[in-house]
Short mmCIF file of C-alpha atoms and ligand atoms in Angstrom, two decimals:
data_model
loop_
_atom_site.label_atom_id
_atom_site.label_comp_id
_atom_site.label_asym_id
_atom_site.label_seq_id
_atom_site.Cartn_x
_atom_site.Cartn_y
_atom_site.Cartn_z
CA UNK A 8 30.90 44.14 -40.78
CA UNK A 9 29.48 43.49 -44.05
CA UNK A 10 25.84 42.98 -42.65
CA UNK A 11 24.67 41.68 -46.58
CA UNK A 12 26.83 38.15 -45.64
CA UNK A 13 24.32 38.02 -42.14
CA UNK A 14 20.79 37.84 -43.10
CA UNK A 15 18.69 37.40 -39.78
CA UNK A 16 21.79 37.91 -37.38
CA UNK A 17 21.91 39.26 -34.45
CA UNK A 18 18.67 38.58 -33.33
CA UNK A 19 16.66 37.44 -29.65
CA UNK A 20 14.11 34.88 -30.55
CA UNK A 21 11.53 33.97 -27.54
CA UNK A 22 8.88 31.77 -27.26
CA UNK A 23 6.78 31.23 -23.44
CA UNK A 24 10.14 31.02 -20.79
CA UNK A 25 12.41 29.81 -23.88
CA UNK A 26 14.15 32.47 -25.38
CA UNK A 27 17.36 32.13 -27.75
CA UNK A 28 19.84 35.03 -27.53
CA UNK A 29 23.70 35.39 -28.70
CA UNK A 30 26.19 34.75 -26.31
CA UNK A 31 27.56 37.60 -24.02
CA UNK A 32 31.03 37.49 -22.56
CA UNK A 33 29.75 37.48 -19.40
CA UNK A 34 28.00 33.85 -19.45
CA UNK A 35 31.55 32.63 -18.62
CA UNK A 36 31.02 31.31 -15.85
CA UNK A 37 27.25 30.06 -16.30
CA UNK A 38 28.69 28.37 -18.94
CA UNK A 39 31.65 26.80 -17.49
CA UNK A 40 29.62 25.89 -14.52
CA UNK A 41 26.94 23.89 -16.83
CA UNK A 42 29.45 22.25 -18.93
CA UNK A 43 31.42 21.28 -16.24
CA UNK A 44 27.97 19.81 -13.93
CA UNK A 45 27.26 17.63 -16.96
CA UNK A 46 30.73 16.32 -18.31
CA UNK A 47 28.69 12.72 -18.45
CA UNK A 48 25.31 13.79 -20.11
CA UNK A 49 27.35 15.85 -22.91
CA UNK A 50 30.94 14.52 -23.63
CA UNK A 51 29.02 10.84 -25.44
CA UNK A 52 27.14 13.11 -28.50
CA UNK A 53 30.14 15.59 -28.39
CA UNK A 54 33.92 16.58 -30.67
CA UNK A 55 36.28 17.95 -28.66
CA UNK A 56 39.79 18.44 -29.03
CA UNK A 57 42.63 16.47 -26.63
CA UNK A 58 42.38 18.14 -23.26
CA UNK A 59 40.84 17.97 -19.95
CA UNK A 60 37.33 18.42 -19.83
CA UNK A 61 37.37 21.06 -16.85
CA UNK A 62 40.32 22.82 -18.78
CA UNK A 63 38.32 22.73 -22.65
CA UNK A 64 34.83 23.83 -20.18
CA UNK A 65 36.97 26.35 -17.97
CA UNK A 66 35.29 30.44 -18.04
CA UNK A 67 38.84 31.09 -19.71
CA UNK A 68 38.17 28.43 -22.86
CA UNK A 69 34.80 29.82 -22.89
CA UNK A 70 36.72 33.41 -23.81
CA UNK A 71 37.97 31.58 -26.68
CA UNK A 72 35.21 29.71 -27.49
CA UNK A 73 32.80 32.83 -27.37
CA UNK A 74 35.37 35.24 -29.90
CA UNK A 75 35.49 32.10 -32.29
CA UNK A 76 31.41 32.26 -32.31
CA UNK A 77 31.21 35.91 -32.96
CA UNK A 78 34.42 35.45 -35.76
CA UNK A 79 32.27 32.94 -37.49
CA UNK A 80 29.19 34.80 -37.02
CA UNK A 81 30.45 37.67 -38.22
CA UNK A 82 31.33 36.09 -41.75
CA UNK A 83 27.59 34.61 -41.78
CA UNK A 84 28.80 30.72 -41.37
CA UNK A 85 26.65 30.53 -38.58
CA UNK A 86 24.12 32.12 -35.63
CA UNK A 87 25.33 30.61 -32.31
CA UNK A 88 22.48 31.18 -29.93
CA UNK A 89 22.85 30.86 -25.72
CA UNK A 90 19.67 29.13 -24.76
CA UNK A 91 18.03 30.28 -21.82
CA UNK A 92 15.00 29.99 -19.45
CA UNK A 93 13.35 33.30 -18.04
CA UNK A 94 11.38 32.65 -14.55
CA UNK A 95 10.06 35.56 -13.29
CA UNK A 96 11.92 38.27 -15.16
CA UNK A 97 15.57 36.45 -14.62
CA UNK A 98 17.55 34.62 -17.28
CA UNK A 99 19.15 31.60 -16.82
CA UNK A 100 21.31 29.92 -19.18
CA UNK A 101 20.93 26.36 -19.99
CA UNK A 102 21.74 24.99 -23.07
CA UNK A 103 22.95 25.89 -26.45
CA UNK A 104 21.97 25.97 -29.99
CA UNK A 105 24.06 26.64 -33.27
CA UNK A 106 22.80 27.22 -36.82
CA UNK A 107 26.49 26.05 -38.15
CA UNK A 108 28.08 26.11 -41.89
CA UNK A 109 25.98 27.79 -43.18
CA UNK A 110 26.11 27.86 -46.91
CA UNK A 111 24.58 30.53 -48.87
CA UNK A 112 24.36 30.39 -52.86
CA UNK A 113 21.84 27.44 -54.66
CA UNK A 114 22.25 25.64 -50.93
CA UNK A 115 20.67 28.20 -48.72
CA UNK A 116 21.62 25.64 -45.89
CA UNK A 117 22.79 25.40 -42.29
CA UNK A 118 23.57 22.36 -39.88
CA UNK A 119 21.90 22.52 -36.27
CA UNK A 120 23.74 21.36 -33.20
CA UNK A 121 22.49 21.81 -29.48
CA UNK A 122 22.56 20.72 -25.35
CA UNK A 123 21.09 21.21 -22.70
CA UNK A 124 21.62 21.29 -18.84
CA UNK A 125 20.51 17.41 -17.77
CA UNK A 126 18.84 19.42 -14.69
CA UNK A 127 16.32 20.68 -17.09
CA UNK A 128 15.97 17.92 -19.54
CA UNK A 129 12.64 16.68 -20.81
CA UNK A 130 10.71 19.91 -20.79
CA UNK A 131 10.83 20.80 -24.12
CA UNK A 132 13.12 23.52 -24.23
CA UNK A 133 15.48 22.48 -27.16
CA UNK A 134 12.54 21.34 -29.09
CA UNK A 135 11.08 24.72 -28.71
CA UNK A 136 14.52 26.16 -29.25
CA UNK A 137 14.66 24.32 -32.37
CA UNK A 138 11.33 25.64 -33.20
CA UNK A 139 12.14 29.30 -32.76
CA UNK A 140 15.47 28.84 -34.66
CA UNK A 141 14.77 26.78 -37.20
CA UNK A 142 11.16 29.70 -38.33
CA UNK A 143 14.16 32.22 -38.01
CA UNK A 144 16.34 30.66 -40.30
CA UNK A 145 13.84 30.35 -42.74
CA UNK A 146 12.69 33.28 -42.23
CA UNK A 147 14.67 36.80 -41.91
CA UNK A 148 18.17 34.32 -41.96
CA UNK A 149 16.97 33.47 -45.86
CA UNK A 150 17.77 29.98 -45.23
CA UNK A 151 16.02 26.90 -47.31
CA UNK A 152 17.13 23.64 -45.63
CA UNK A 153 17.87 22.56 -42.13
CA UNK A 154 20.26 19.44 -41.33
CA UNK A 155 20.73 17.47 -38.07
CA UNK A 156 22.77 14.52 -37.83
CA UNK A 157 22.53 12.03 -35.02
CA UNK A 158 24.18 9.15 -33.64
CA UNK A 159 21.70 6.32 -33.90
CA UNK A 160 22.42 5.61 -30.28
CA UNK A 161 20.86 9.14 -29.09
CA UNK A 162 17.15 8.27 -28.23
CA UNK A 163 16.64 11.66 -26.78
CA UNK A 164 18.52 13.23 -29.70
CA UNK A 165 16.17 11.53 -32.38
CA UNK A 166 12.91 12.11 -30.42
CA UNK A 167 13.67 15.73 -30.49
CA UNK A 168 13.78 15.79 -34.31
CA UNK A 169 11.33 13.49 -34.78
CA UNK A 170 9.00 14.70 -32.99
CA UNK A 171 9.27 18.30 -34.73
CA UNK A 172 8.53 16.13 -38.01
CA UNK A 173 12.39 16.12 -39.31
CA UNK A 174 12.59 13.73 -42.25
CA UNK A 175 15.64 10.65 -41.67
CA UNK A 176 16.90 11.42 -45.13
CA UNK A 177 20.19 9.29 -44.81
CA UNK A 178 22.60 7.22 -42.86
CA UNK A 179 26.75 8.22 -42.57
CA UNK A 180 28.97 5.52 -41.88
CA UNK A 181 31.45 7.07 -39.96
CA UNK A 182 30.63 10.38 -39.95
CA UNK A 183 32.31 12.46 -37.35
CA UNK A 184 35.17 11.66 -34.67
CA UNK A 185 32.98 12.04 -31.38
CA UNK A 186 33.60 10.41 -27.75
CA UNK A 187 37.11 8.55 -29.31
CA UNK A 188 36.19 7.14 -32.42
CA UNK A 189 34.17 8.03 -35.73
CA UNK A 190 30.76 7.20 -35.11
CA UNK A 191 27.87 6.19 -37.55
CA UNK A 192 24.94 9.15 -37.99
CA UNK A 193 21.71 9.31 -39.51
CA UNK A 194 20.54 12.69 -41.04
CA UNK A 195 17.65 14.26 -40.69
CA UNK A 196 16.24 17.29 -42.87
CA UNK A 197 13.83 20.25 -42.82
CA UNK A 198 13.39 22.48 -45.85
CA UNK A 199 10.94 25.47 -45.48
CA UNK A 200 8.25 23.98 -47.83
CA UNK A 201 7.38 21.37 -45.40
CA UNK A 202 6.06 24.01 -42.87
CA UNK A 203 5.24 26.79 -44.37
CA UNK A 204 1.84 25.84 -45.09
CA UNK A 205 1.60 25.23 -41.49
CA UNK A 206 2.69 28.58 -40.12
CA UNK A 207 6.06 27.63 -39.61
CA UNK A 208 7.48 25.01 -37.01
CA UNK A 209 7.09 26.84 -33.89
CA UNK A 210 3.20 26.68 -34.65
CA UNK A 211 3.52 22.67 -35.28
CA UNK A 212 5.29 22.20 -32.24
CA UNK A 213 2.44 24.15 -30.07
CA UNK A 214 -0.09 21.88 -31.91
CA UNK A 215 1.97 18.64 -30.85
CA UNK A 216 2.11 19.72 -27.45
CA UNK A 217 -1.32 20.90 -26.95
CA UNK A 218 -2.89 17.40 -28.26
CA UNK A 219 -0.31 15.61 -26.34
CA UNK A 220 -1.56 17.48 -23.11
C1 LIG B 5 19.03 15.74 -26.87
C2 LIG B 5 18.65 16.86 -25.91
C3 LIG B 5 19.23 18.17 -26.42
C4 LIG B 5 17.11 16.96 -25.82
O1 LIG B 5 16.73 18.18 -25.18
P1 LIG B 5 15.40 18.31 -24.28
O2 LIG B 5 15.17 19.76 -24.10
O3 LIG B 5 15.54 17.46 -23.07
O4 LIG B 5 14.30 17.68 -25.25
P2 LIG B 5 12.87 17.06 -24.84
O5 LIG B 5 12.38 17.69 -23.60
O6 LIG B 5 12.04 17.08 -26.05
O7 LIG B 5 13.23 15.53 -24.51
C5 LIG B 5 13.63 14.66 -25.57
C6 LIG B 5 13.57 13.22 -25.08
O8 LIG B 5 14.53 13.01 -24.06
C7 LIG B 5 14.05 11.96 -23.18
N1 LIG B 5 14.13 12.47 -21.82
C8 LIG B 5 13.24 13.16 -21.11
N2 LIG B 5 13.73 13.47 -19.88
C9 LIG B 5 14.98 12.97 -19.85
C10 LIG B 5 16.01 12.97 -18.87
N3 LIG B 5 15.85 13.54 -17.68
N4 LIG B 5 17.18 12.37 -19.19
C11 LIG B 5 17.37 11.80 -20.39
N5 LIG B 5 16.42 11.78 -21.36
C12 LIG B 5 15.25 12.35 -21.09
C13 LIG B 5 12.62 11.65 -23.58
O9 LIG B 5 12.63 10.49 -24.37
C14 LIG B 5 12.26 12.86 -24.42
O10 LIG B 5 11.33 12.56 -25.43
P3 LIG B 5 9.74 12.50 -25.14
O11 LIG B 5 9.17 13.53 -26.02
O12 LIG B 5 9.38 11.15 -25.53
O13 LIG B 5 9.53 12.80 -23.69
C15 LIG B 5 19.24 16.54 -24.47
O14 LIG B 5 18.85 15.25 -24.11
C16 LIG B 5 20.77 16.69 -24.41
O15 LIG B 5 21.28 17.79 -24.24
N6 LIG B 5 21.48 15.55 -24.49
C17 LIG B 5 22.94 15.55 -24.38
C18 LIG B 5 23.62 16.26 -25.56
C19 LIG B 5 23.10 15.79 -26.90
O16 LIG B 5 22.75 14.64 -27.08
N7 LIG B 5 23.07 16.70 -27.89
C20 LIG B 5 22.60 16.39 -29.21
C21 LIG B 5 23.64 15.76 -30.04
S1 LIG B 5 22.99 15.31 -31.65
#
């Protein structure tokens, strides 16, 4: 593995019961399990290929989906993190996070995608996850600018970035073929000047929450 073409990667990033770990073959079937409990909440904001969702979701996809992850990994295009809550010593998987094409060069740049389990929605965990990831990236992964793109139809989607202090930068026209048909997006951006002098985004996030409290 040439480990110069990985800045930052593997790594375990934690933060309170939020911690942000690479995928193990054995989540199989945690996985399969969550994707298949929440075909409705995910398949809207998602591309998949033709297929039956159970089939794309099954513990034997997630085989394939887990050796592409490490493949791109591996060549430093992106750190796919299993997002998981720890209650009383015992991890639980529920949701995902992906720094993706990463590009290195004058760029220094990396798209974020990310879920989570409905069953846990609205307590912060991806916005904490994006915290965590997002300080890493610019951090030991050596990475400048951070891109999210949204369908304009995703309240919860846009809060989340929004709330972190994401700039809307630009809108796509039909950006990506999700849910049947190519959908509109707005893009949001993050590069590291905007929170450095604040001690990085995980501390702006604990600063929103504790005044919100
Ligand atoms: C978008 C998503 C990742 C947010 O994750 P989260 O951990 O729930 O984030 P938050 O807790 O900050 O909640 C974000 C917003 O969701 C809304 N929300 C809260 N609870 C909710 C629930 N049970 N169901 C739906 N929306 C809810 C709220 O508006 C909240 O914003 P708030 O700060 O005003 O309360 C999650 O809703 C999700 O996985 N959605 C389906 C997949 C998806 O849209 N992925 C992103 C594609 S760009």
């Amino acid at each position: 593995m040439n480990l110069a073409a990985t800045p930052g990667w593997p790594v375990v990033l934690r933060d309170g019961a939020v911690l942000l770990r690479p995928y193990r073959r054995s989540d199989a079937t945690a996985w399969s399990e969550i994707r298949c409990a929440n075909q409705a909440w995910l398949a809207p904001w998602e591309s998949f290929p033709p297929g039956r969702w159970d089939e794309l979701n099954s513990p034997a996809a997630f085989r394939w989906v887990y050796r592409d992850q490490r493949k791109q990994a591996r060549r430093g295009e992106s750190m796919p993190f299993a997002v998981c809550l720890v209650d009383g010593g015992r991890e639980r998987l529920v949701g995902h996070l992906n720094l993706g094409n990463i590009v290195r060069r004058a760029f220094c740049s990396a798209y974020v995608g990310y879920w989570v389990d409905g069953r846990v929605a609205g307590r912060g965990v991806i916005p904490t996850a994006m915290a965590l990831a997002v300080d890493h990236a610019f951090g030991p992964g050596a990475l400048h600018r951070i891109e999210v793109n949204i369908r304009p139809e995703n309240g919860p989607s846009r809060r989340v970035v929004e709330k972190l202090g994401f700039r809307e930068e630009a809108y796509h026209p039909r950006y990506m073929h999700i849910d049947g048909a190519w959908r509109d997006h707005i893009g949001y951006a993050m590069t590291s000047e905007e929170v450095a002098g604040e001690g990085g985004l995980l501390a702006r996030w604990h600063r929103l929450r504790a005044a919100a409290s």
